[in-house]
GROMACS .gro file of N, CA and C in nm:
model
  453
    1MET      N    1  -2.487   3.888   0.276
    1MET     CA    2  -2.508   3.753   0.231
    1MET      C    3  -2.626   3.752   0.135
    2SER      N    4  -2.609   3.679   0.026
    2SER     CA    5  -2.718   3.673  -0.070
    2SER      C    6  -2.767   3.530  -0.085
    3ILE      N    7  -2.891   3.519  -0.118
    3ILE     CA    8  -2.952   3.387  -0.137
    3ILE      C    9  -2.965   3.364  -0.287
    4VAL      N   10  -2.916   3.249  -0.331
    4VAL     CA   11  -2.924   3.213  -0.471
    4VAL      C   12  -3.030   3.105  -0.484
    5ARG      N   13  -3.129   3.132  -0.564
    5ARG     CA   14  -3.235   3.033  -0.585
    5ARG      C   15  -3.208   2.962  -0.717
    6ARG      N   16  -3.215   2.835  -0.712
    6ARG     CA   17  -3.192   2.755  -0.833
    6ARG      C   18  -3.326   2.702  -0.882
    7SER      N   19  -3.340   2.705  -1.012
    7SER     CA   20  -3.463   2.658  -1.073
    7SER      C   21  -3.432   2.534  -1.155
    8SER      N   22  -3.530   2.450  -1.173
    8SER     CA   23  -3.511   2.330  -1.254
    8SER      C   24  -3.525   2.362  -1.403
    9VAL      N   25  -3.565   2.485  -1.433
    9VAL     CA   26  -3.581   2.527  -1.572
    9VAL      C   27  -3.449   2.589  -1.619
   10PHE      N   28  -3.397   2.536  -1.729
   10PHE     CA   29  -3.271   2.587  -1.783
   10PHE      C   30  -3.298   2.713  -1.865
   11ASP      N   31  -3.227   2.818  -1.833
   11ASP     CA   32  -3.238   2.944  -1.906
   11ASP      C   33  -3.107   2.968  -1.981
   12PRO      N   34  -3.105   2.945  -2.114
   12PRO     CA   35  -2.979   2.960  -2.188
   12PRO      C   36  -2.926   3.102  -2.188
   13PHE      N   37  -3.011   3.200  -2.163
   13PHE     CA   38  -2.966   3.339  -2.165
   13PHE      C   39  -2.906   3.384  -2.033
   14SER      N   40  -2.918   3.298  -1.931
   14SER     CA   41  -2.858   3.334  -1.803
   14SER      C   42  -2.707   3.314  -1.804
   15LEU      N   43  -2.659   3.233  -1.897
   15LEU     CA   44  -2.516   3.209  -1.911
   15LEU      C   45  -2.467   3.279  -2.037
   16ASP      N   46  -2.339   3.307  -2.041
   16ASP     CA   47  -2.283   3.371  -2.160
   16ASP      C   48  -2.231   3.263  -2.255
   17LEU      N   49  -2.322   3.173  -2.296
   17LEU     CA   50  -2.284   3.062  -2.383
   17LEU      C   51  -2.255   3.107  -2.526
   18TRP      N   52  -2.307   3.222  -2.562
   18TRP     CA   53  -2.296   3.266  -2.699
   18TRP      C   54  -2.172   3.353  -2.721
   19ALA      N   55  -2.088   3.362  -2.624
   19ALA     CA   56  -1.966   3.443  -2.635
   19ALA      C   57  -1.868   3.378  -2.732
   20ASP      N   58  -1.776   3.457  -2.779
   20ASP     CA   59  -1.673   3.410  -2.871
   20ASP      C   60  -1.582   3.312  -2.797
   21PRO      N   61  -1.566   3.187  -2.846
   21PRO     CA   62  -1.481   3.090  -2.777
   21PRO      C   63  -1.333   3.128  -2.774
   22PHE      N   64  -1.291   3.218  -2.862
   22PHE     CA   65  -1.152   3.261  -2.867
   22PHE      C   66  -1.128   3.389  -2.787
   23ASP      N   67  -1.232   3.436  -2.721
   23ASP     CA   68  -1.223   3.561  -2.646
   23ASP      C   69  -1.111   3.556  -2.542
   24THR      N   70  -1.094   3.440  -2.479
   24THR     CA   71  -0.990   3.426  -2.378
   24THR      C   72  -0.851   3.447  -2.440
   25PHE      N   73  -0.830   3.391  -2.558
   25PHE     CA   74  -0.701   3.404  -2.623
   25PHE      C   75  -0.676   3.548  -2.667
   26ARG      N   76  -0.779   3.615  -2.715
   26ARG     CA   77  -0.763   3.754  -2.758
   26ARG      C   78  -0.729   3.844  -2.641
   27SER      N   79  -0.782   3.809  -2.525
   27SER     CA   80  -0.754   3.893  -2.409
   27SER      C   81  -0.610   3.875  -2.361
   28ILE      N   82  -0.547   3.764  -2.396
   28ILE     CA   83  -0.408   3.739  -2.358
   28ILE      C   84  -0.312   3.820  -2.443
   29ILE      N   85  -0.345   3.839  -2.570
   29ILE     CA   86  -0.255   3.906  -2.664
   29ILE      C   87  -0.212   4.043  -2.615
   30PRO      N   88  -0.303   4.133  -2.577
   30PRO     CA   89  -0.257   4.264  -2.529
   30PRO      C   90  -0.175   4.253  -2.401
   31ALA      N   91  -0.208   4.158  -2.315
   31ALA     CA   92  -0.135   4.144  -2.189
   31ALA      C   93   0.009   4.101  -2.215
   32VAL      N   94   0.029   4.014  -2.313
   32VAL     CA   95   0.163   3.967  -2.344
   32VAL      C   96   0.244   4.076  -2.412
   33SER      N   97   0.181   4.144  -2.508
   33SER     CA   98   0.255   4.244  -2.585
   33SER      C   99   0.266   4.377  -2.514
   34GLY      N  100   0.176   4.401  -2.418
   34GLY     CA  101   0.176   4.529  -2.350
   34GLY      C  102   0.115   4.639  -2.435
   35ASN      N  103   0.050   4.601  -2.545
   35ASN     CA  104  -0.007   4.698  -2.637
   35ASN      C  105  -0.147   4.653  -2.675
   36SER      N  106  -0.250   4.729  -2.637
   36SER     CA  107  -0.387   4.688  -2.666
   36SER      C  108  -0.417   4.689  -2.815
   37GLU      N  109  -0.337   4.760  -2.895
   37GLU     CA  110  -0.360   4.762  -3.039
   37GLU      C  111  -0.329   4.627  -3.103
   38ALA      N  112  -0.252   4.543  -3.037
   38ALA     CA  113  -0.215   4.414  -3.093
   38ALA      C  114  -0.337   4.325  -3.113
   39ALA      N  115  -0.442   4.346  -3.037
   39ALA     CA  116  -0.562   4.264  -3.051
   39ALA      C  117  -0.624   4.280  -3.188
   40ALA      N  118  -0.609   4.394  -3.251
   40ALA     CA  119  -0.669   4.417  -3.382
   40ALA      C  120  -0.607   4.326  -3.488
   41PHE      N  121  -0.483   4.284  -3.470
   41PHE     CA  122  -0.419   4.196  -3.567
   41PHE      C  123  -0.497   4.066  -3.584
   42THR      N  124  -0.552   4.014  -3.477
   42THR     CA  125  -0.619   3.885  -3.483
   42THR      C  126  -0.763   3.897  -3.532
   43ASN      N  127  -0.816   4.018  -3.539
   43ASN     CA  128  -0.957   4.033  -3.570
   43ASN      C  129  -0.988   4.058  -3.716
   44VAL      N  130  -0.890   4.072  -3.803
   44VAL     CA  131  -0.918   4.092  -3.944
   44VAL      C  132  -0.931   3.955  -4.009
   45ARG      N  133  -1.052   3.922  -4.045
   45ARG     CA  134  -1.080   3.793  -4.107
   45ARG      C  135  -1.070   3.807  -4.258
   46VAL      N  136  -0.999   3.714  -4.323
   46VAL     CA  137  -0.978   3.722  -4.468
   46VAL      C  138  -1.009   3.586  -4.530
   47ASP      N  139  -1.087   3.589  -4.638
   47ASP     CA  140  -1.111   3.469  -4.720
   47ASP      C  141  -1.029   3.484  -4.847
   48TRP      N  142  -0.969   3.374  -4.893
   48TRP     CA  143  -0.891   3.374  -5.018
   48TRP      C  144  -0.944   3.261  -5.103
   49LYS      N  145  -1.000   3.297  -5.218
   49LYS     CA  146  -1.046   3.193  -5.310
   49LYS      C  147  -0.978   3.211  -5.445
   50GLU      N  148  -0.965   3.102  -5.516
   50GLU     CA  149  -0.904   3.105  -5.648
   50GLU      C  150  -1.011   3.068  -5.749
   51THR      N  151  -1.030   3.154  -5.847
   51THR     CA  152  -1.121   3.127  -5.957
   51THR      C  153  -1.036   3.096  -6.080
   52PRO      N  154  -1.095   3.055  -6.189
   52PRO     CA  155  -1.013   3.031  -6.309
   52PRO      C  156  -0.941   3.157  -6.359
   53GLU      N  157  -0.996   3.276  -6.327
   53GLU     CA  158  -0.938   3.400  -6.377
   53GLU      C  159  -0.850   3.473  -6.276
   54ALA      N  160  -0.875   3.453  -6.144
   54ALA     CA  161  -0.805   3.537  -6.046
   54ALA      C  162  -0.802   3.475  -5.907
   55HIS      N  163  -0.719   3.536  -5.822
   55HIS     CA  164  -0.720   3.509  -5.678
   55HIS      C  165  -0.799   3.623  -5.617
   56VAL      N  166  -0.899   3.591  -5.534
   56VAL     CA  167  -0.986   3.693  -5.477
   56VAL      C  168  -0.976   3.685  -5.325
   57PHE      N  169  -0.944   3.799  -5.264
   57PHE     CA  170  -0.933   3.811  -5.119
   57PHE      C  171  -1.047   3.899  -5.071
   58LYS      N  172  -1.115   3.856  -4.965
   58LYS     CA  173  -1.222   3.936  -4.904
   58LYS      C  174  -1.192   3.948  -4.756
   59ALA      N  175  -1.184   4.074  -4.709
   59ALA     CA  176  -1.153   4.101  -4.569
   59ALA      C  177  -1.268   4.180  -4.507
   60ASP      N  178  -1.311   4.136  -4.389
   60ASP     CA  179  -1.414   4.208  -4.315
   60ASP      C  180  -1.350   4.325  -4.241
   61LEU      N  181  -1.388   4.447  -4.279
   61LEU     CA  182  -1.335   4.568  -4.217
   61LEU      C  183  -1.450   4.663  -4.184
   62PRO      N  184  -1.541   4.621  -4.097
   62PRO     CA  185  -1.655   4.708  -4.066
   62PRO      C  186  -1.611   4.837  -3.998
   63GLY      N  187  -1.670   4.946  -4.043
   63GLY     CA  188  -1.641   5.076  -3.983
   63GLY      C  189  -1.509   5.138  -4.024
   64VAL      N  190  -1.437   5.076  -4.117
   64VAL     CA  191  -1.308   5.129  -4.162
   64VAL      C  192  -1.328   5.201  -4.295
   65LYS      N  193  -1.277   5.324  -4.304
   65LYS     CA  194  -1.288   5.402  -4.427
   65LYS      C  195  -1.177   5.361  -4.523
   66LYS      N  196  -1.200   5.383  -4.652
   66LYS     CA  197  -1.099   5.341  -4.751
   66LYS      C  198  -0.968   5.417  -4.733
   67GLU      N  199  -0.975   5.538  -4.675
   67GLU     CA  200  -0.853   5.615  -4.650
   67GLU      C  201  -0.769   5.553  -4.539
   68GLU      N  202  -0.828   5.466  -4.460
   68GLU     CA  203  -0.759   5.402  -4.348
   68GLU      C  204  -0.701   5.266  -4.383
   69VAL      N  205  -0.716   5.225  -4.511
   69VAL     CA  206  -0.669   5.093  -4.556
   69VAL      C  207  -0.565   5.111  -4.666
   70LYS      N  208  -0.461   5.027  -4.661
   70LYS     CA  209  -0.358   5.029  -4.764
   70LYS      C  210  -0.340   4.887  -4.817
   71VAL      N  211  -0.338   4.873  -4.951
   71VAL     CA  212  -0.314   4.745  -5.017
   71VAL      C  213  -0.189   4.761  -5.100
   72GLU      N  214  -0.090   4.674  -5.075
   72GLU     CA  215   0.039   4.683  -5.144
   72GLU      C  216   0.086   4.544  -5.185
   73VAL      N  217   0.181   4.542  -5.278
   73VAL     CA  218   0.252   4.420  -5.314
   73VAL      C  219   0.398   4.445  -5.282
   74GLU      N  220   0.452   4.365  -5.190
   74GLU     CA  221   0.593   4.377  -5.150
   74GLU      C  222   0.673   4.261  -5.207
   75ASP      N  223   0.800   4.285  -5.229
   75ASP     CA  224   0.894   4.181  -5.273
   75ASP      C  225   0.844   4.105  -5.395
   76GLY      N  226   0.763   4.169  -5.477
   76GLY     CA  227   0.719   4.107  -5.602
   76GLY      C  228   0.603   4.010  -5.591
   77ASN      N  229   0.583   3.945  -5.475
   77ASN     CA  230   0.474   3.847  -5.468
   77ASN      C  231   0.407   3.837  -5.330
   78VAL      N  232   0.420   3.939  -5.247
   78VAL     CA  233   0.357   3.936  -5.115
   78VAL      C  234   0.250   4.045  -5.111
   79LEU      N  235   0.124   4.002  -5.101
   79LEU     CA  236   0.013   4.096  -5.090
   79LEU      C  237   0.001   4.138  -4.944
   80VAL      N  238   0.001   4.270  -4.919
   80VAL     CA  239  -0.007   4.323  -4.783
   80VAL      C  240  -0.131   4.410  -4.771
   81VAL      N  241  -0.218   4.375  -4.676
   81VAL     CA  242  -0.335   4.456  -4.644
   81VAL      C  243  -0.313   4.511  -4.504
   82SER      N  244  -0.310   4.644  -4.493
   82SER     CA  245  -0.285   4.704  -4.362
   82SER      C  246  -0.374   4.825  -4.344
   83GLY      N  247  -0.382   4.871  -4.222
   83GLY     CA  248  -0.462   4.988  -4.194
   83GLY      C  249  -0.479   5.009  -4.046
   84GLU      N  250  -0.578   5.091  -4.014
   84GLU     CA  251  -0.601   5.121  -3.874
   84GLU      C  252  -0.749   5.149  -3.850
   85ARG      N  253  -0.801   5.087  -3.748
   85ARG     CA  254  -0.936   5.117  -3.703
   85ARG      C  255  -0.924   5.226  -3.598
   86THR      N  256  -0.991   5.337  -3.620
   86THR     CA  257  -0.982   5.446  -3.522
   86THR      C  258  -1.077   5.419  -3.406
   87LYS      N  259  -1.036   5.462  -3.291
   87LYS     CA  260  -1.113   5.442  -3.170
   87LYS      C  261  -1.229   5.540  -3.166
   88GLU      N  262  -1.343   5.491  -3.120
   88GLU     CA  263  -1.461   5.576  -3.107
   88GLU      C  264  -1.439   5.677  -2.995
   89LYS      N  265  -1.486   5.798  -3.017
   89LYS     CA  266  -1.470   5.901  -2.915
   89LYS      C  267  -1.551   5.863  -2.792
   90GLU      N  268  -1.487   5.874  -2.676
   90GLU     CA  269  -1.552   5.838  -2.551
   90GLU      C  270  -1.607   5.960  -2.481
   91ASP      N  271  -1.724   5.944  -2.425
   91ASP     CA  272  -1.783   6.047  -2.342
   91ASP      C  273  -1.769   6.000  -2.198
   92LYS      N  274  -1.714   6.084  -2.115
   92LYS     CA  275  -1.688   6.045  -1.975
   92LYS      C  276  -1.816   6.008  -1.900
   93LYS      N  277  -1.931   6.053  -1.950
   93LYS     CA  278  -2.057   6.022  -1.884
   93LYS      C  279  -2.106   5.882  -1.917
   94ASP      N  280  -2.054   5.822  -2.023
   94ASP     CA  281  -2.100   5.691  -2.066
   94ASP      C  282  -2.046   5.581  -1.977
   95LYS      N  283  -2.127   5.478  -1.959
   95LYS     CA  284  -2.085   5.359  -1.884
   95LYS      C  285  -2.084   5.242  -1.982
   96TRP      N  286  -1.966   5.185  -2.004
   96TRP     CA  287  -1.951   5.074  -2.097
   96TRP      C  288  -1.980   4.943  -2.025
   97HIS      N  289  -2.060   4.858  -2.086
   97HIS     CA  290  -2.090   4.727  -2.030
   97HIS      C  291  -2.007   4.618  -2.097
   98ARG      N  292  -1.972   4.639  -2.222
   98ARG     CA  293  -1.893   4.538  -2.293
   98ARG      C  294  -1.824   4.607  -2.411
   99VAL      N  295  -1.698   4.575  -2.433
   99VAL     CA  296  -1.624   4.627  -2.547
   99VAL      C  297  -1.563   4.508  -2.620
  100GLU      N  298  -1.617   4.476  -2.738
  100GLU     CA  299  -1.569   4.362  -2.814
  100GLU      C  300  -1.507   4.404  -2.947
  101ARG      N  301  -1.545   4.521  -2.996
  101ARG     CA  302  -1.490   4.566  -3.123
  101ARG      C  303  -1.350   4.620  -3.099
  102SER      N  304  -1.257   4.573  -3.180
  102SER     CA  305  -1.118   4.614  -3.160
  102SER      C  306  -1.089   4.742  -3.239
  103ASN      N  307  -0.984   4.809  -3.198
  103ASN     CA  308  -0.936   4.924  -3.273
  103ASN      C  309  -0.784   4.917  -3.270
  104GLY      N  310  -0.723   4.992  -3.359
  104GLY     CA  311  -0.578   4.991  -3.369
  104GLY      C  312  -0.533   4.947  -3.507
  105LYS      N  313  -0.406   4.922  -3.519
  105LYS     CA  314  -0.347   4.886  -3.648
  105LYS      C  315  -0.365   4.737  -3.676
  106PHE      N  316  -0.374   4.704  -3.805
  106PHE     CA  317  -0.381   4.564  -3.846
  106PHE      C  318  -0.296   4.546  -3.971
  107VAL      N  319  -0.241   4.426  -3.986
  107VAL     CA  320  -0.161   4.390  -4.104
  107VAL      C  321  -0.185   4.243  -4.134
  108ARG      N  322  -0.210   4.211  -4.260
  108ARG     CA  323  -0.217   4.073  -4.305
  108ARG      C  324  -0.131   4.061  -4.430
  109ARG      N  325  -0.053   3.952  -4.440
  109ARG     CA  326   0.036   3.929  -4.553
  109ARG      C  327   0.004   3.793  -4.615
  110PHE      N  328   0.006   3.789  -4.750
  110PHE     CA  329  -0.020   3.665  -4.823
  110PHE      C  330   0.083   3.649  -4.934
  111HIS      N  331   0.149   3.533  -4.936
  111HIS     CA  332   0.243   3.502  -5.044
  111HIS      C  333   0.163   3.457  -5.165
  112LEU      N  334   0.175   3.532  -5.273
  112LEU     CA  335   0.100   3.501  -5.394
  112LEU      C  336   0.173   3.396  -5.477
  113PRO      N  337   0.099   3.314  -5.547
  113PRO     CA  338   0.163   3.213  -5.633
  113PRO      C  339   0.226   3.278  -5.756
  114GLU      N  340   0.306   3.200  -5.827
  114GLU     CA  341   0.379   3.252  -5.944
  114GLU      C  342   0.287   3.297  -6.056
  115ASN      N  343   0.165   3.245  -6.061
  115ASN     CA  344   0.076   3.280  -6.171
  115ASN      C  345  -0.001   3.410  -6.147
  116ALA      N  346   0.033   3.486  -6.043
  116ALA     CA  347  -0.037   3.611  -6.011
  116ALA      C  348   0.018   3.726  -6.093
  117LYS      N  349  -0.072   3.806  -6.150
  117LYS     CA  350  -0.033   3.927  -6.223
  117LYS      C  351  -0.035   4.042  -6.123
  118VAL      N  352   0.076   4.061  -6.052
  118VAL     CA  353   0.081   4.160  -5.945
  118VAL      C  354   0.071   4.304  -5.995
  119GLU      N  355   0.098   4.325  -6.123
  119GLU     CA  356   0.089   4.461  -6.177
  119GLU      C  357  -0.055   4.500  -6.208
  120GLU      N  358  -0.150   4.407  -6.197
  120GLU     CA  359  -0.290   4.435  -6.230
  120GLU      C  360  -0.383   4.416  -6.110
  121VAL      N  361  -0.333   4.428  -5.989
  121VAL     CA  362  -0.414   4.410  -5.867
  121VAL      C  363  -0.517   4.522  -5.856
  122LYS      N  364  -0.639   4.486  -5.820
  122LYS     CA  365  -0.746   4.584  -5.801
  122LYS      C  366  -0.808   4.563  -5.664
  123ALA      N  367  -0.849   4.673  -5.599
  123ALA     CA  368  -0.910   4.664  -5.467
  123ALA      C  369  -1.030   4.757  -5.458
  124GLY      N  370  -1.131   4.715  -5.381
  124GLY     CA  371  -1.248   4.798  -5.358
  124GLY      C  372  -1.303   4.771  -5.220
  125LEU      N  373  -1.363   4.873  -5.160
  125LEU     CA  374  -1.421   4.861  -5.026
  125LEU      C  375  -1.568   4.898  -5.035
  126GLU      N  376  -1.654   4.800  -5.004
  126GLU     CA  377  -1.798   4.823  -5.012
  126GLU      C  378  -1.867   4.753  -4.897
  127ASN      N  379  -1.950   4.828  -4.826
  127ASN     CA  380  -2.028   4.775  -4.713
  127ASN      C  381  -1.940   4.706  -4.609
  128GLY      N  382  -1.822   4.760  -4.584
  128GLY     CA  383  -1.734   4.705  -4.482
  128GLY      C  384  -1.655   4.582  -4.524
  129VAL      N  385  -1.659   4.549  -4.653
  129VAL     CA  386  -1.584   4.433  -4.703
  129VAL      C  387  -1.484   4.481  -4.809
  130LEU      N  388  -1.357   4.457  -4.782
  130LEU     CA  389  -1.251   4.489  -4.877
  130LEU      C  390  -1.234   4.370  -4.970
  131THR      N  391  -1.243   4.395  -5.101
  131THR     CA  392  -1.223   4.289  -5.200
  131THR      C  393  -1.099   4.323  -5.282
  132VAL      N  394  -1.001   4.234  -5.280
  132VAL     CA  395  -0.878   4.251  -5.358
  132VAL      C  396  -0.875   4.139  -5.462
  133THR      N  397  -0.864   4.179  -5.588
  133THR     CA  398  -0.862   4.083  -5.698
  133THR      C  399  -0.725   4.085  -5.763
  134VAL      N  400  -0.662   3.968  -5.768
  134VAL     CA  401  -0.530   3.953  -5.830
  134VAL      C  402  -0.548   3.861  -5.951
  135PRO      N  403  -0.549   3.918  -6.073
  135PRO     CA  404  -0.566   3.834  -6.192
  135PRO      C  405  -0.455   3.730  -6.205
  136LYS      N  406  -0.487   3.621  -6.273
  136LYS     CA  407  -0.389   3.514  -6.295
  136LYS      C  408  -0.334   3.523  -6.437
  137LYS      N  409  -0.208   3.487  -6.450
  137LYS     CA  410  -0.146   3.479  -6.583
  137LYS      C  411  -0.204   3.358  -6.654
  138GLU      N  412  -0.219   3.374  -6.785
  138GLU     CA  413  -0.268   3.260  -6.863
  138GLU      C  414  -0.157   3.158  -6.875
  139VAL      N  415  -0.193   3.035  -6.849
  139VAL     CA  416  -0.096   2.927  -6.860
  139VAL      C  417  -0.107   2.871  -7.000
  140LYS      N  418   0.004   2.882  -7.073
  140LYS     CA  419   0.003   2.828  -7.209
  140LYS      C  420   0.017   2.677  -7.203
  141LYS      N  421  -0.074   2.613  -7.273
  141LYS     CA  422  -0.066   2.467  -7.279
  141LYS      C  423   0.039   2.431  -7.384
  142PRO      N  424   0.122   2.337  -7.352
  142PRO     CA  425   0.224   2.299  -7.450
  142PRO      C  426   0.159   2.243  -7.576
  143GLU      N  427   0.211   2.290  -7.688
  143GLU     CA  428   0.158   2.241  -7.815
  143GLU      C  429   0.213   2.102  -7.842
  144ALA      N  430   0.124   2.018  -7.882
  144ALA     CA  431   0.165   1.880  -7.912
  144ALA      C  432   0.162   1.861  -8.064
  145LYS      N  433   0.272   1.811  -8.116
  145LYS     CA  434   0.280   1.784  -8.259
  145LYS      C  435   0.280   1.633  -8.277
  146ALA      N  436   0.186   1.587  -8.357
  146ALA     CA  437   0.177   1.443  -8.381
  146ALA      C  438   0.293   1.399  -8.471
  147ILE      N  439   0.357   1.295  -8.430
  147ILE     CA  440   0.470   1.238  -8.507
  147ILE      C  441   0.422   1.108  -8.568
  148GLU      N  442   0.441   1.101  -8.696
  148GLU     CA  443   0.399   0.980  -8.766
  148GLU      C  444   0.503   0.870  -8.741
  149ILE      N  445   0.453   0.755  -8.710
  149ILE     CA  446   0.541   0.641  -8.681
  149ILE      C  447   0.562   0.561  -8.810
  150SER      N  448   0.688   0.547  -8.845
  150SER     CA  449   0.717   0.471  -8.967
  150SER      C  450   0.738   0.324  -8.932
  151SER      N  451   0.717   0.241  -9.033
  151SER     CA  452   0.732   0.098  -9.009
  151SER      C  453   0.868   0.045  -9.039
   0.00000   0.00000   0.00000
């Protein structure tokens, strides 16, 4: 039997308030699929912004080497970012207290708009951030010809 002493002073570090609010949902994914690698699918965060010149995608891939990432264009207008995070080698003597970093395969797909120049896609990986730049086609403005109005 243990005695629990309660204090009137609130200690925010005594509770795990700073945990990921979606952690519960991520823990369900492997249980449903029966494959722990499925959790990696949900962990690749991607930002997509459009500038006047291009569509720019930025994906957080910490610890992933460029040889482990593939960037492709499928079906003419679908940008596919895929790869695999390799699992860290385990030492049987180590005692793990928490494992939050995922490993396994990941895939993200984005339907590109019609103004994307898919033949000029460029990608780079720097400091754990994959940047994919898809230039935009120039939109020709329709030429307007002034018509003189007769009386």
